Coordinates of C-alpha atoms in Angstrom, one line a residue:
M236 CA -0.1 0.1 0.5
S237 CA 3.4 2.0 -0.4
Q238 CA 1.7 4.2 -3.5
I239 CA -1.5 4.8 -1.0
P240 CA -1.4 8.6 -0.5
E241 CA -2.3 9.7 2.9
T242 CA -4.6 12.1 2.3
M243 CA -7.4 12.6 -0.2
P244 CA -10.2 14.6 -2.0
A245 CA -13.4 14.4 -0.4
V246 CA -17.6 16.1 -0.5
A247 CA -18.4 16.3 3.1
Y248 CA -21.2 18.6 5.1
R249 CA -19.8 20.1 8.8
K250 CA -23.5 21.6 9.3
S251 CA -27.3 20.9 8.0
L252 CA -28.0 23.5 6.1
P253 CA -30.6 24.0 3.1
V254 CA -29.1 22.6 -0.2
D255 CA -28.8 26.1 -1.9
D256 CA -26.6 27.1 0.8
A257 CA -22.7 26.5 -0.7
E258 CA -21.7 25.3 2.8
S259 CA -24.3 22.4 2.8
L260 CA -21.7 20.5 1.0
V261 CA -17.9 21.3 0.6
D262 CA -14.5 20.6 -1.1
T263 CA -12.2 18.7 1.6
T264 CA -9.2 16.9 2.1
L265 CA -9.2 13.8 4.4
P266 CA -6.9 10.7 5.8
V267 CA -7.1 8.2 3.6
P268 CA -8.8 5.5 5.9
Q269 CA -7.1 2.3 6.5
P270 CA -8.9 -1.2 5.7
G271 CA -9.9 -3.3 8.7
P272 CA -9.2 -6.8 8.9
R273 CA -12.5 -8.0 6.3
D274 CA -12.2 -4.4 4.5
L275 CA -11.5 -3.6 1.1
L276 CA -9.6 -0.1 0.7
V277 CA -11.3 1.4 -2.8
R278 CA -10.3 3.8 -5.1
V279 CA -13.8 5.2 -5.9
E280 CA -14.2 5.9 -9.4
A281 CA -17.6 7.0 -9.5
I282 CA -20.9 7.5 -7.5
A283 CA -24.5 7.9 -7.7
V284 CA -26.6 10.2 -5.3
N285 CA -30.0 8.5 -3.5
P286 CA -32.4 10.2 -1.4
V287 CA -30.8 8.8 1.9
D288 CA -27.7 11.2 1.0
Y289 CA -29.6 14.4 1.2
K290 CA -32.3 13.2 4.4
I291 CA -29.2 12.4 6.4
R292 CA -27.7 16.1 5.3
Q293 CA -30.5 17.8 6.4
S294 CA -31.2 15.5 9.8
N295 CA -28.2 14.6 10.9
D296 CA -25.6 17.3 12.0
P297 CA -21.8 17.0 12.5
G298 CA -21.6 19.5 14.7
G299 CA -18.2 21.0 13.1
E300 CA -16.8 17.9 12.0
P301 CA -16.9 16.7 8.3
K302 CA -18.8 14.0 7.4
V303 CA -19.4 11.9 3.9
L304 CA -22.2 10.6 3.1
G305 CA -22.7 8.5 -0.4
W306 CA -23.4 5.2 -0.7
D307 CA -23.5 4.3 -4.2
A308 CA -19.9 3.7 -5.3
A309 CA -17.7 1.8 -8.0
G310 CA -14.2 1.4 -7.9
T311 CA -11.4 -0.7 -7.9
V312 CA -9.6 -2.0 -5.0
V313 CA -5.8 -1.1 -3.6
G314 CA -5.4 -2.4 -0.8
V315 CA -7.1 -5.3 1.4
G316 CA -7.7 -6.2 5.3
A317 CA -5.8 -9.3 6.9
E318 CA -8.9 -11.4 6.5
V319 CA -10.2 -10.6 3.1
E320 CA -11.1 -13.7 1.5
S321 CA -13.0 -12.7 -2.1
F322 CA -11.4 -10.0 -3.2
Q323 CA -7.7 -8.6 -4.3
V324 CA -5.8 -5.6 -5.7
G325 CA -7.0 -4.9 -9.0
D326 CA -10.4 -6.0 -8.3
E327 CA -13.6 -3.9 -10.4
V328 CA -16.5 -3.7 -7.2
F329 CA -19.6 -2.2 -6.9
Y330 CA -21.4 -1.4 -3.5
A331 CA -23.6 0.3 -1.5
G332 CA -21.5 0.6 1.9
A333 CA -22.7 0.5 5.5
L334 CA -24.8 3.5 7.3
D335 CA -22.9 3.5 10.5
R336 CA -19.8 4.4 8.3
P337 CA -18.0 6.7 6.0
G338 CA -20.2 7.0 3.2
A339 CA -18.0 6.8 -0.2
D340 CA -17.7 10.5 -1.8
S341 CA -14.1 10.3 -1.4
L342 CA -11.1 9.3 -3.6
F343 CA -10.8 6.2 -1.4
H344 CA -12.8 4.5 0.8
T345 CA -13.2 1.5 3.0
V346 CA -15.8 -1.2 2.9
D347 CA -16.5 -5.0 4.4
E348 CA -15.7 -7.0 1.7
R349 CA -19.2 -9.4 2.7
I350 CA -21.2 -6.4 1.3
V351 CA -19.6 -5.8 -2.1
G352 CA -20.2 -7.5 -5.7
H353 CA -17.9 -7.9 -8.1
K354 CA -18.4 -4.8 -11.1
P355 CA -20.4 -6.3 -14.2
A356 CA -17.9 -6.1 -16.7
S357 CA -20.3 -5.1 -19.8
L358 CA -20.7 -1.5 -17.6
S359 CA -18.7 1.6 -17.5
F360 CA -17.8 3.3 -13.5
A361 CA -20.8 5.0 -13.6
E362 CA -23.5 2.8 -15.0
A363 CA -22.1 0.3 -12.5
A364 CA -22.3 2.9 -9.4
A365 CA -26.2 4.0 -10.4
L366 CA -27.5 0.2 -9.1
P367 CA -25.9 -1.2 -5.8
L368 CA -28.2 0.2 -3.6
T369 CA -31.7 0.2 -5.4
S370 CA -30.7 -3.6 -6.6
L371 CA -30.6 -4.7 -2.9
T372 CA -33.7 -2.8 -2.2
A373 CA -35.5 -4.7 -4.6
W374 CA -34.1 -7.9 -4.7
E375 CA -34.4 -7.7 -0.6
G376 CA -38.2 -6.7 -1.0
L377 CA -39.1 -9.1 -3.7
F378 CA -37.4 -12.2 -3.1
E379 CA -37.2 -12.2 0.4
H380 CA -40.3 -10.3 1.6
L381 CA -42.7 -10.1 -0.5
G382 CA -41.6 -14.1 -0.6
L383 CA -41.7 -14.2 -4.7
H384 CA -39.6 -17.0 -6.8
T385 CA -36.5 -15.6 -9.0
D386 CA -37.9 -18.1 -11.8
A387 CA -40.4 -17.3 -14.1
L388 CA -42.0 -20.7 -14.3
K389 CA -43.3 -20.3 -10.4
Q390 CA -44.8 -17.0 -9.8
S391 CA -47.6 -14.7 -11.0
G392 CA -49.8 -12.5 -9.9
T393 CA -50.0 -8.6 -9.9
L394 CA -47.8 -6.0 -8.7
L395 CA -48.3 -2.3 -7.9
V396 CA -44.7 -0.5 -7.5
T397 CA -45.1 3.5 -6.6
A398 CA -42.7 5.8 -7.9
A399 CA -42.2 3.7 -11.1
A400 CA -39.7 5.6 -13.1
G401 CA -37.6 6.6 -9.6
G402 CA -34.5 4.8 -8.7
V403 CA -35.0 1.6 -6.8
G404 CA -38.7 1.6 -8.5
A405 CA -37.4 0.8 -11.9
M406 CA -35.1 -1.3 -10.5
V407 CA -38.6 -3.4 -9.0
S408 CA -40.2 -3.4 -12.0
Q409 CA -36.8 -4.7 -13.8
L410 CA -36.5 -7.7 -11.3
A411 CA -39.6 -8.4 -11.4
R412 CA -40.3 -8.5 -15.3
A413 CA -36.9 -10.9 -15.8
L414 CA -37.4 -13.1 -12.7
T415 CA -40.9 -14.0 -12.3
S416 CA -44.7 -13.8 -14.4
L417 CA -45.6 -11.0 -12.6
T418 CA -47.3 -8.2 -13.8
V419 CA -46.3 -4.9 -12.9
I420 CA -48.9 -1.7 -12.7
G421 CA -46.3 1.1 -12.1
T422 CA -47.3 4.6 -10.9
A423 CA -46.1 7.9 -12.7
S424 CA -47.5 11.2 -13.2
R425 CA -45.4 12.9 -16.3
P426 CA -45.0 11.8 -19.6
E427 CA -40.9 11.6 -19.4
T428 CA -41.4 9.2 -16.2
V429 CA -44.5 7.4 -18.0
E430 CA -42.0 6.6 -20.6
F431 CA -39.4 5.6 -18.4
A432 CA -41.4 3.4 -16.4
R433 CA -42.9 1.2 -19.2
R434 CA -38.9 0.7 -20.3
M435 CA -38.1 -0.7 -17.0
G436 CA -40.8 -2.9 -17.2
A437 CA -44.7 -1.5 -16.2
A438 CA -47.0 -3.1 -17.7
H439 CA -49.5 -0.2 -16.8
I440 CA -49.0 2.9 -15.4
V441 CA -51.3 4.7 -12.8
D442 CA -51.5 8.6 -12.4
H443 CA -50.1 8.7 -8.7
R444 CA -51.6 12.7 -8.5
R445 CA -54.9 10.9 -8.5
P446 CA -56.9 8.2 -6.5
L447 CA -54.9 5.0 -6.5
A448 CA -57.6 2.6 -5.9
P449 CA -60.2 3.6 -8.9
Q450 CA -57.2 3.5 -11.7
V451 CA -55.7 0.3 -10.4
R452 CA -59.3 -1.6 -10.2
E453 CA -59.7 -0.4 -13.8
V454 CA -56.6 -2.4 -15.2
V455 CA -57.2 -5.1 -12.2
P456 CA -60.8 -5.3 -10.9
Q457 CA -60.0 -8.5 -9.3
G458 CA -57.3 -6.6 -7.5
V459 CA -53.4 -7.1 -7.4
D460 CA -51.0 -9.5 -4.9
F461 CA -48.1 -7.5 -4.4
V462 CA -47.5 -3.7 -3.2
F463 CA -43.7 -2.5 -2.8
G464 CA -44.3 1.1 -1.8
T465 CA -41.8 3.3 -2.6
T466 CA -43.0 6.5 -1.4
G467 CA -46.5 7.6 -0.3
T468 CA -47.4 4.4 2.5
E469 CA -48.8 6.7 4.6
Q470 CA -51.4 8.5 2.1
N471 CA -51.9 5.3 0.4
L472 CA -52.2 2.9 2.7
A473 CA -56.1 2.7 2.4
A474 CA -55.7 2.5 -1.3
Y475 CA -53.5 -1.1 -0.6
A476 CA -56.5 -1.9 2.0
D477 CA -58.9 -1.9 -0.8
V478 CA -57.1 -3.0 -4.0
V479 CA -54.5 -5.8 -2.3
K480 CA -56.6 -9.3 -2.2
P481 CA -57.0 -11.3 0.9
F482 CA -53.3 -12.5 2.3
G483 CA -51.6 -10.0 -0.3
R484 CA -48.2 -9.0 1.2
I485 CA -47.2 -5.4 0.8
V486 CA -43.7 -3.8 1.8
A487 CA -42.4 0.0 2.3
I488 CA -39.1 1.6 2.0
D489 CA -40.2 4.9 2.8
D490 CA -40.4 6.8 6.0
F491 CA -44.1 8.3 7.5
G492 CA -45.7 8.7 10.9
P493 CA -48.5 6.7 12.4
V494 CA -50.8 4.7 10.6
E495 CA -53.8 2.3 10.6
I496 CA -52.5 -1.0 10.2
G497 CA -55.4 -2.4 11.5
L498 CA -57.3 -1.7 8.0
L499 CA -54.8 -4.4 6.6
K500 CA -56.9 -7.1 8.8
S501 CA -59.9 -8.1 7.2
K502 CA -58.0 -9.5 4.6
S503 CA -55.1 -10.6 6.5
I504 CA -52.8 -8.6 4.4
S505 CA -48.9 -8.5 5.4
F506 CA -47.0 -5.5 5.8
H507 CA -43.2 -5.5 5.5
W508 CA -40.1 -3.3 6.0
E509 CA -37.3 -3.0 3.3
F510 CA -34.3 -1.2 4.8
M511 CA -31.7 -2.4 2.8
F512 CA -29.0 -1.4 5.5
T513 CA -30.6 -3.6 8.2
R514 CA -27.7 -6.4 7.4
S515 CA -24.6 -4.1 8.3
L516 CA -26.1 -2.0 10.8
H517 CA -26.7 -5.1 12.7
R518 CA -23.9 -7.2 11.8
T519 CA -26.4 -9.7 11.0
A520 CA -24.8 -13.2 9.9
D521 CA -26.0 -13.1 6.5
Q522 CA -24.3 -10.0 6.0
A523 CA -22.1 -11.7 2.8
E524 CA -26.1 -12.5 1.4
Q525 CA -25.4 -8.7 -0.1
G526 CA -22.4 -9.3 -1.6
R527 CA -24.1 -12.3 -3.0
I528 CA -26.9 -10.8 -4.4
L529 CA -25.0 -8.2 -5.7
D530 CA -22.6 -10.4 -7.9
Q531 CA -25.9 -11.8 -9.1
I532 CA -26.9 -8.7 -10.4
A533 CA -23.9 -8.4 -12.1
R534 CA -24.4 -11.4 -14.4
L535 CA -28.0 -10.1 -14.9
V536 CA -26.8 -7.1 -16.2
D537 CA -23.4 -9.0 -18.0
T538 CA -26.2 -11.7 -20.5
G539 CA -28.5 -8.3 -21.1
I540 CA -31.3 -9.3 -18.5
L541 CA -31.4 -6.4 -16.7
A542 CA -30.1 -2.7 -17.4
T543 CA -28.6 0.5 -15.5
T544 CA -30.5 3.3 -14.1
A545 CA -28.3 5.8 -14.5
T546 CA -30.0 8.7 -16.6
T547 CA -27.6 11.4 -16.1
D548 CA -23.8 12.2 -14.8
L549 CA -23.3 15.1 -13.8
G550 CA -19.4 15.1 -14.3
K551 CA -16.8 15.2 -12.1
I552 CA -17.3 14.8 -8.2
T553 CA -17.3 18.2 -6.7
A554 CA -19.0 19.9 -4.4
E555 CA -21.1 22.0 -6.4
H556 CA -22.3 19.0 -8.8
L557 CA -23.4 17.0 -5.7
R558 CA -25.5 20.3 -4.3
E559 CA -26.9 19.9 -7.6
A560 CA -27.8 16.1 -6.9
H561 CA -29.5 16.5 -3.9
R562 CA -31.3 19.4 -5.5
V563 CA -32.9 17.4 -7.9
L564 CA -33.4 14.3 -5.4
E565 CA -35.1 16.4 -3.2
S566 CA -37.5 18.1 -5.9
G567 CA -39.0 14.5 -6.0
K568 CA -38.4 14.7 -9.6
A569 CA -35.8 12.2 -10.8
I570 CA -35.7 9.6 -12.9
G571 CA -33.3 6.8 -12.9
K572 CA -30.6 7.6 -10.7
I573 CA -27.8 10.7 -10.8
T574 CA -24.0 9.9 -10.9
M575 CA -20.9 11.5 -11.1
T576 CA -17.2 9.9 -12.3
G577 CA -14.0 10.7 -10.9
F578 CA -12.3 13.3 -8.7

């Protein structure tokens, strides 16, 4: 590791400020982190930005200390910890990282090898960086919480996906179309989001700015079997109780206050949470499942079954570009994923 410098460029924030404040995200220089026993030291080649980035920036004030965000990265392994088993220097990787460790908006980054995948060979670093957080969220939600099967011959029915043109919604639609026989109904409200959602795998589109239940009933009068809620769960729970079939399942990833979960009782509808960071936050025994999922995603990409959801690359990783990415995400109008490449 003698070729690794002692310091590195990074983008951080020191105080929770509105995104239009020039100090909300700043360019800085930080020490290069040292890998732990199971860690990879990665030279970050590209990143993607997610709503979790701005939510943490808004709600977690670091009290003047530099806090680095960023939970989607692709790069090259330049160092390994003493107990690393699955990677070596020179490997190209992609991953989402862990919420209780520094993010990847820096030239070098350490990450536990168990939650890392080998980068799809057919994608650029930016195209690959768009995938980890959303593909892990989508996979865990579909195949672990909703109980679907990764075999198209074994699972049929109907899946409602909210915000189907968003990062997670687009991956949910792709995986459901590719690996199951489910019919996907996506929600979208603008011509450009409708078009993107259809391209990602939604067979039908309903407008989430209008009451959902009547629109869904027009498409499937008998109702849906599953719901993947990426946003609006608090407002839509009554509609879900209406359109989900008896013994159906709902998985949600958004944040909301108290809801009347009793609305689901008469149909025995089950409600599940999906939080991609649970495995790393709680050091679960099956952390390595995330690495396996990412390697499977890479294989599906390299065989042409899945596509990257990268739609906009803002150029170099700078505070100015990250502020712009946060601004777009905060507006709620992002389509697919925003990426940046290199420092």
